[in-house]
Amino acid sequence: MKKCRLPGLLAVFALLAAFITLPAHAESYDTVLSRLSSLQSLAETYIADTGSNADPIEMALSYTRTGEYNSDIWTITAGARDPGFEDYVAVEAPELTALQDAGVVETPAGSVDFAHLLASINLVYRGLPIAGSWGGDCMELAQQYAGQASDADGYTALMQGSFESDASMFGADDLRADLDAINIGAQLSGGGSIADAIQTYYTDLSDYDRVYRFIALSFGDVDTSDTAAFRQTVYETMSQDVGMQLLLYINGMMSISSGWTVEASAAPALQGACNVFADYLAGAVGGERVRSDSDTRMVTMAVQALSEALAAMGDQDAASAALDSNGGGDASSSSGSAGSGSVSQVFSGAASSIQSGFDLQVFETILLIVGAAALMLLIISIVMLVRRR
């Protein structure tokens, strides 16, 4: 058998690259819903058997979060997975582990990244509707284009077509997942069924209905035909959300010296991403004025809790800046659906987690090292297999 030559190695690397970028195996829509229903039932049984006071909806949703959706910031805000429940599922219904790798699912209303959808619903249910959905994706889109334009208009022009591009950090599957997570999460309440809420939502859903509901819940009564005003509303909603402020701060995009505001260097790209998102929303509803009941709008404000979380991270300057920028406010309210954890409770939990010695940078470094080692082992294994053949 001849030894593998350089062209052969290059072919191996090409195959490896293709393998890495392939989407996860897509499960059928009905199968995913059936498994979600079974998972929630198992959570209810597990909670009853163990005498826990946990919420079965949160337990089931957190079980589905893996990979990037089980990182430090997701664990702090969306809640930690229950190891005991994971063991319980592995014994009682091992086939349900497929929910942790659902991938893109073809729903009656288009393809949706279900891993992203369920993780975002988890945060919406806990009272943080923006950071884990459209706000986080706008931030990632801004990071993707950072440094490529000088102002918001320039970034807006560059980012046109992002929702239709496979190379975009904010593609069509993510877009639908973001919109749907808000709309579905708003329907969930204690004792409800995740699978039933999803199935009801996707029945006879049009793009117009999807976007209209999202706008009403996220931005209230607004005239989408006023492009400049609507763009600004979207940007301010994103940048003033406390969950987003924490996310932006962790990513070096919030300024303490400027009084707890978005960093001047990051603002144009973030504004550009919000502009593109706002334009898509306006176009989907034909520039109509969206009517919304103020009582149903999902708004989160928990400045005091955010300040406490930042203080627990050891950054008193950021904690003071966040508090001062809002006049030292102690108000905390959450409209729409929220689970057992209010916004204030979420950040109080974040503070406790950080105080226990959780090191964000160290954790991220470890993940990178482990990922690099795993990739190297995969490369070596493939090369050895090719040599043998």
Coordinates of C-alpha atoms in Angstrom, one line a residue:
M1 CA 0.0 0.0 0.0
K2 CA 1.4 3.4 -1.0
K3 CA 2.1 6.1 1.6
C4 CA -0.2 9.0 1.7
R5 CA 1.2 11.9 -0.3
L6 CA 0.7 15.7 0.2
P7 CA -2.3 15.9 -2.2
G8 CA -3.9 13.1 -0.2
L9 CA -3.4 15.0 3.0
L10 CA -4.9 18.1 1.5
A11 CA -7.9 16.1 0.5
V12 CA -8.2 14.8 4.0
F13 CA -8.1 18.4 5.4
A14 CA -10.7 19.4 2.8
L15 CA -13.0 16.6 3.8
L16 CA -12.4 17.5 7.5
A17 CA -13.4 21.1 6.8
A18 CA -16.5 20.0 5.0
F19 CA -17.3 17.6 7.9
I20 CA -17.0 20.3 10.5
T21 CA -19.2 22.7 8.6
L22 CA -22.0 20.2 7.9
P23 CA -25.2 21.0 9.8
A24 CA -26.4 18.7 12.5
H25 CA -28.7 15.9 11.4
A26 CA -32.2 17.4 11.2
E27 CA -34.9 15.6 13.1
S28 CA -38.5 15.7 11.8
Y29 CA -40.8 18.4 13.3
D30 CA -43.2 15.8 14.7
T31 CA -40.4 13.8 16.3
V32 CA -38.9 16.8 18.0
L33 CA -42.3 17.8 19.5
S34 CA -43.0 14.3 20.6
R35 CA -39.7 14.1 22.4
L36 CA -40.1 17.6 23.9
S37 CA -43.5 16.4 25.4
S38 CA -41.8 13.3 26.8
L39 CA -39.0 15.3 28.2
Q40 CA -41.2 17.6 30.1
S41 CA -43.3 14.7 31.4
L42 CA -40.0 13.1 32.7
A43 CA -39.1 16.4 34.3
E44 CA -42.4 16.5 36.1
T45 CA -42.0 12.9 37.3
Y46 CA -38.4 13.5 38.4
I47 CA -39.4 16.6 40.4
A48 CA -42.2 14.8 42.1
D49 CA -40.0 11.8 43.0
T50 CA -37.2 13.9 44.3
G51 CA -39.3 16.4 46.1
S52 CA -37.7 19.3 44.3
N53 CA -39.4 22.7 43.8
A54 CA -37.9 23.2 40.4
D55 CA -39.9 24.3 37.4
P56 CA -40.4 21.4 34.9
I57 CA -40.4 23.8 32.0
E58 CA -37.0 25.3 33.0
M59 CA -35.6 21.9 33.7
A60 CA -36.6 20.5 30.3
L61 CA -35.4 23.6 28.4
S62 CA -32.1 23.7 30.2
Y63 CA -31.6 20.0 29.5
T64 CA -31.6 20.7 25.7
R65 CA -28.9 23.4 26.0
T66 CA -25.5 22.1 25.0
G67 CA -22.3 23.5 23.5
E68 CA -22.4 27.3 23.1
Y69 CA -25.8 27.4 24.8
N70 CA -24.4 25.8 27.9
S71 CA -21.5 28.3 28.3
D72 CA -20.8 30.4 31.4
I73 CA -23.1 33.3 30.5
W74 CA -25.9 31.0 29.5
T75 CA -25.6 29.0 32.7
I76 CA -25.6 32.1 34.8
T77 CA -28.6 33.7 33.1
A78 CA -30.7 30.7 31.8
G79 CA -29.9 28.4 34.7
A80 CA -27.7 25.4 35.2
R81 CA -28.6 22.0 34.0
D82 CA -29.6 19.4 36.6
P83 CA -27.0 16.5 36.6
G84 CA -29.5 14.2 38.4
F85 CA -32.1 14.8 35.8
E86 CA -29.6 14.2 33.0
D87 CA -28.8 10.8 34.5
Y88 CA -32.5 10.1 35.0
V89 CA -33.2 10.8 31.3
A90 CA -30.3 8.6 30.2
V91 CA -31.8 5.7 32.1
E92 CA -35.5 6.2 31.4
A93 CA -35.5 7.5 27.8
P94 CA -32.0 7.7 26.3
E95 CA -33.5 8.5 22.9
L96 CA -34.3 12.0 24.2
T97 CA -30.7 13.0 24.2
A98 CA -31.2 13.7 20.5
L99 CA -32.9 16.9 21.6
Q100 CA -29.5 18.2 22.6
D101 CA -28.5 18.1 18.9
A102 CA -31.8 18.9 17.2
G103 CA -30.2 21.2 14.6
V104 CA -32.3 22.9 11.9
V105 CA -35.9 21.6 11.9
E106 CA -38.3 22.2 9.1
T107 CA -41.4 23.6 10.7
P108 CA -44.8 24.4 9.0
A109 CA -43.5 28.0 8.9
G110 CA -40.0 27.5 7.6
S111 CA -36.7 26.0 8.8
V112 CA -35.7 27.0 12.3
D113 CA -32.5 26.4 14.3
F114 CA -34.2 24.5 17.1
A115 CA -31.2 24.4 19.4
H116 CA -31.2 28.2 19.3
L117 CA -35.0 28.4 19.6
L118 CA -35.2 26.3 22.7
A119 CA -32.2 28.0 24.4
S120 CA -33.8 31.4 23.6
I121 CA -37.2 30.3 24.9
N122 CA -35.4 29.3 28.1
L123 CA -34.2 32.9 28.6
V124 CA -37.5 34.4 27.6
Y125 CA -39.3 32.3 30.1
R126 CA -36.9 33.5 32.8
G127 CA -37.6 37.1 31.9
L128 CA -34.6 37.9 29.7
P129 CA -36.1 38.1 26.2
I130 CA -33.4 40.0 24.3
A131 CA -29.9 38.9 25.2
G132 CA -30.4 35.3 24.2
S133 CA -32.3 36.1 21.0
W134 CA -32.2 39.0 18.6
G135 CA -30.0 41.3 20.7
G136 CA -27.3 38.7 21.0
D137 CA -27.4 38.0 17.3
C138 CA -27.2 41.7 16.5
M139 CA -24.1 41.9 18.7
E140 CA -22.5 38.9 16.9
L141 CA -23.3 40.5 13.5
A142 CA -21.7 43.7 14.7
Q143 CA -18.6 41.7 15.8
Q144 CA -18.5 40.0 12.4
Y145 CA -18.3 43.4 10.6
A146 CA -16.3 45.3 13.2
G147 CA -13.8 47.7 11.7
Q148 CA -15.1 47.5 8.1
A149 CA -17.0 50.9 8.1
S150 CA -16.7 54.3 9.8
D151 CA -20.3 55.0 10.7
A152 CA -23.7 53.3 11.2
D153 CA -24.8 54.0 7.6
G154 CA -21.7 52.4 6.3
Y155 CA -22.3 49.3 8.5
T156 CA -26.0 49.2 7.5
A157 CA -25.0 49.1 3.8
L158 CA -22.4 46.4 4.4
M159 CA -24.8 44.2 6.4
Q160 CA -27.6 44.2 3.8
G161 CA -28.5 40.7 2.8
S162 CA -27.2 39.2 6.1
F163 CA -30.4 37.2 6.7
E164 CA -30.1 35.4 3.4
S165 CA -26.3 34.7 3.6
D166 CA -24.9 31.4 4.7
A167 CA -21.8 33.2 5.9
S168 CA -23.7 35.6 8.1
M169 CA -23.6 35.3 11.9
F170 CA -27.2 36.3 11.8
G171 CA -28.8 34.0 9.1
A172 CA -32.4 33.1 8.2
D173 CA -32.6 30.1 10.6
D174 CA -31.4 32.2 13.5
L175 CA -33.7 35.1 12.5
R176 CA -36.8 32.9 12.7
A177 CA -35.6 31.3 15.9
D178 CA -35.2 34.7 17.5
L179 CA -38.7 35.9 16.5
D180 CA -40.3 32.6 17.4
A181 CA -38.6 32.4 20.8
I182 CA -40.2 35.7 21.8
N183 CA -43.6 34.8 20.5
I184 CA -43.6 31.3 21.9
G185 CA -42.0 32.3 25.2
A186 CA -44.7 34.9 25.8
Q187 CA -47.3 32.1 25.6
L188 CA -45.6 29.8 28.2
S189 CA -46.6 29.9 31.8
G190 CA -46.2 27.6 34.7
G191 CA -47.9 24.3 34.1
G192 CA -48.1 24.8 30.4
S193 CA -46.7 22.5 27.7
I194 CA -43.6 23.5 25.7
A195 CA -44.6 21.1 22.8
D196 CA -48.2 22.3 22.7
A197 CA -47.1 26.0 22.7
I198 CA -44.8 25.4 19.8
Q199 CA -47.3 23.3 17.8
T200 CA -50.1 25.9 18.4
Y201 CA -47.8 28.7 17.4
Y202 CA -46.6 27.2 14.1
T203 CA -50.1 26.2 13.0
D204 CA -51.1 28.4 10.0
L205 CA -48.3 30.9 10.8
S206 CA -47.4 33.4 8.1
D207 CA -44.3 35.6 8.1
Y208 CA -46.5 38.6 8.5
D209 CA -48.1 37.2 11.7
R210 CA -44.7 36.1 13.0
V211 CA -43.2 39.5 12.7
Y212 CA -46.3 41.5 13.7
R213 CA -46.5 39.6 17.0
F214 CA -42.8 40.0 17.6
I215 CA -42.9 43.8 17.1
A216 CA -45.9 44.2 19.4
L217 CA -44.3 42.2 22.2
S218 CA -40.8 43.7 21.8
F219 CA -41.4 47.4 20.9
G220 CA -45.0 48.1 21.7
D221 CA -47.2 50.4 19.6
V222 CA -44.9 51.6 16.9
D223 CA -45.1 53.0 13.3
T224 CA -42.7 50.9 11.2
S225 CA -43.0 53.2 8.2
D226 CA -41.0 55.9 10.0
T227 CA -37.6 54.3 9.2
A228 CA -35.4 56.5 11.3
A229 CA -37.6 56.4 14.4
F230 CA -38.2 52.7 14.2
R231 CA -34.4 52.0 13.7
Q232 CA -33.7 54.1 16.8
T233 CA -36.4 52.3 18.8
V234 CA -34.8 48.9 18.0
Y235 CA -31.3 50.1 18.9
E236 CA -32.4 51.7 22.2
T237 CA -34.4 48.7 23.2
M238 CA -31.4 46.5 22.6
S239 CA -28.8 48.8 24.3
Q240 CA -30.9 49.7 27.3
D241 CA -31.9 46.1 28.2
V242 CA -30.0 44.9 31.3
G243 CA -29.4 41.4 29.9
M244 CA -27.8 43.0 26.8
Q245 CA -25.8 45.4 28.9
L246 CA -24.2 42.5 30.8
L247 CA -23.5 40.6 27.6
L248 CA -22.0 43.7 26.0
Y249 CA -19.9 44.4 29.0
I250 CA -18.5 40.9 29.0
N251 CA -17.6 41.4 25.3
G252 CA -15.9 44.7 26.0
M253 CA -18.6 46.8 24.3
M254 CA -19.9 48.8 27.3
S255 CA -18.0 51.9 28.5
I256 CA -17.6 52.8 32.2
S257 CA -15.8 56.0 31.6
S258 CA -18.6 57.3 29.5
G259 CA -21.2 56.7 32.1
W260 CA -22.2 53.1 31.4
T261 CA -23.0 53.5 27.7
V262 CA -22.1 51.5 24.6
E263 CA -18.4 51.9 23.7
A264 CA -18.0 54.6 21.0
S265 CA -16.0 52.2 18.8
A266 CA -18.7 49.5 19.0
A267 CA -21.8 51.7 18.7
P268 CA -21.7 52.2 14.9
A269 CA -21.6 48.5 14.1
L270 CA -24.3 47.7 16.7
Q271 CA -26.5 50.5 15.3
G272 CA -25.9 49.1 11.8
A273 CA -27.0 45.6 12.8
C274 CA -30.1 47.0 14.5
N275 CA -30.9 49.1 11.4
V276 CA -30.8 46.1 9.2
F277 CA -32.9 44.1 11.6
A278 CA -35.5 47.0 11.9
D279 CA -35.7 47.3 8.1
Y280 CA -36.4 43.6 7.8
L281 CA -39.2 43.8 10.4
A282 CA -40.7 46.9 8.8
G283 CA -40.7 45.3 5.4
A284 CA -42.3 42.1 6.7
V285 CA -45.3 44.0 7.9
G286 CA -45.4 46.3 4.9
G287 CA -44.5 49.4 7.0
E288 CA -47.7 49.2 9.0
R289 CA -48.3 50.8 12.3
V290 CA -48.2 47.9 14.8
R291 CA -50.8 48.1 17.6
S292 CA -49.9 46.7 20.9
D293 CA -51.4 46.4 24.4
S294 CA -48.9 47.9 26.7
D295 CA -49.7 45.3 29.3
T296 CA -48.4 42.5 27.0
R297 CA -45.2 44.1 25.9
M298 CA -42.1 42.2 27.1
V299 CA -39.9 44.7 28.9
T300 CA -37.2 43.9 31.4
M301 CA -35.6 46.4 33.8
A302 CA -33.6 45.3 36.8
V303 CA -30.9 47.9 37.2
Q304 CA -30.2 47.2 40.9
A305 CA -29.8 43.4 40.2
L306 CA -27.5 44.2 37.3
S307 CA -25.4 46.4 39.6
E308 CA -25.2 43.7 42.2
A309 CA -24.1 41.1 39.6
L310 CA -21.3 43.4 38.3
A311 CA -20.2 44.1 41.9
A312 CA -20.0 40.3 42.5
M313 CA -17.8 40.0 39.5
G314 CA -15.4 42.3 41.4
D315 CA -16.0 45.3 39.1
Q316 CA -17.4 48.0 41.5
D317 CA -16.7 50.7 38.9
A318 CA -19.0 49.1 36.4
A319 CA -21.6 48.4 39.1
S320 CA -21.6 52.0 40.2
A321 CA -21.8 53.2 36.6
A322 CA -24.7 51.0 35.7
L323 CA -26.6 52.2 38.8
D324 CA -25.7 55.9 38.3
S325 CA -26.7 55.9 34.7
N326 CA -30.2 55.0 35.7
G327 CA -30.5 57.5 38.5
G328 CA -29.8 54.8 41.2
G329 CA -33.1 53.2 40.3
D330 CA -34.3 50.1 42.1
A331 CA -37.2 49.4 39.8
S332 CA -37.6 45.9 38.5
S333 CA -40.5 44.9 36.2
S334 CA -41.1 42.3 33.6
S335 CA -44.1 42.3 31.3
G336 CA -45.1 39.2 29.4
S337 CA -44.5 35.6 30.3
A338 CA -41.8 34.8 32.8
G339 CA -41.0 31.6 34.6
S340 CA -40.1 31.0 38.2
G341 CA -37.0 33.2 38.0
S342 CA -37.7 36.9 37.7
V343 CA -35.2 39.2 36.2
S344 CA -34.0 40.3 39.6
Q345 CA -33.7 36.7 40.7
V346 CA -31.7 35.8 37.6
F347 CA -29.1 38.4 38.2
S348 CA -29.0 37.7 41.9
G349 CA -28.3 34.1 40.9
A350 CA -25.6 35.4 38.6
A351 CA -24.0 37.2 41.5
S352 CA -24.0 34.1 43.7
S353 CA -22.5 32.0 40.9
I354 CA -19.7 34.5 40.3
Q355 CA -19.0 34.9 44.0
S356 CA -18.5 31.1 44.3
G357 CA -15.3 31.5 42.3
F358 CA -16.4 31.2 38.7
D359 CA -13.7 32.7 36.4
L360 CA -15.1 33.7 33.0
Q361 CA -11.8 34.1 31.2
V362 CA -10.3 31.0 32.6
F363 CA -13.4 29.0 31.6
E364 CA -13.3 30.3 28.1
T365 CA -9.6 29.6 27.8
I366 CA -10.2 26.0 29.0
L367 CA -12.9 25.5 26.4
L368 CA -10.6 26.7 23.6
I369 CA -7.8 24.4 24.7
V370 CA -10.1 21.4 25.0
G371 CA -11.7 22.2 21.6
A372 CA -8.3 22.6 19.9
A373 CA -7.1 19.3 21.4
A374 CA -10.2 17.5 20.3
L375 CA -9.8 18.9 16.8
M376 CA -6.2 17.8 16.6
L377 CA -7.1 14.3 17.8
L378 CA -9.8 14.1 15.0
I379 CA -7.3 15.2 12.4
I380 CA -4.7 12.6 13.6
S381 CA -7.4 9.8 13.6
I382 CA -8.5 10.6 10.0
V383 CA -4.9 10.8 8.8
M384 CA -4.1 7.4 10.4
L385 CA -7.2 5.9 8.9
V386 CA -6.3 7.2 5.4
R387 CA -2.7 5.8 5.8
R388 CA -4.1 2.3 6.8
R389 CA -6.4 2.2 3.8

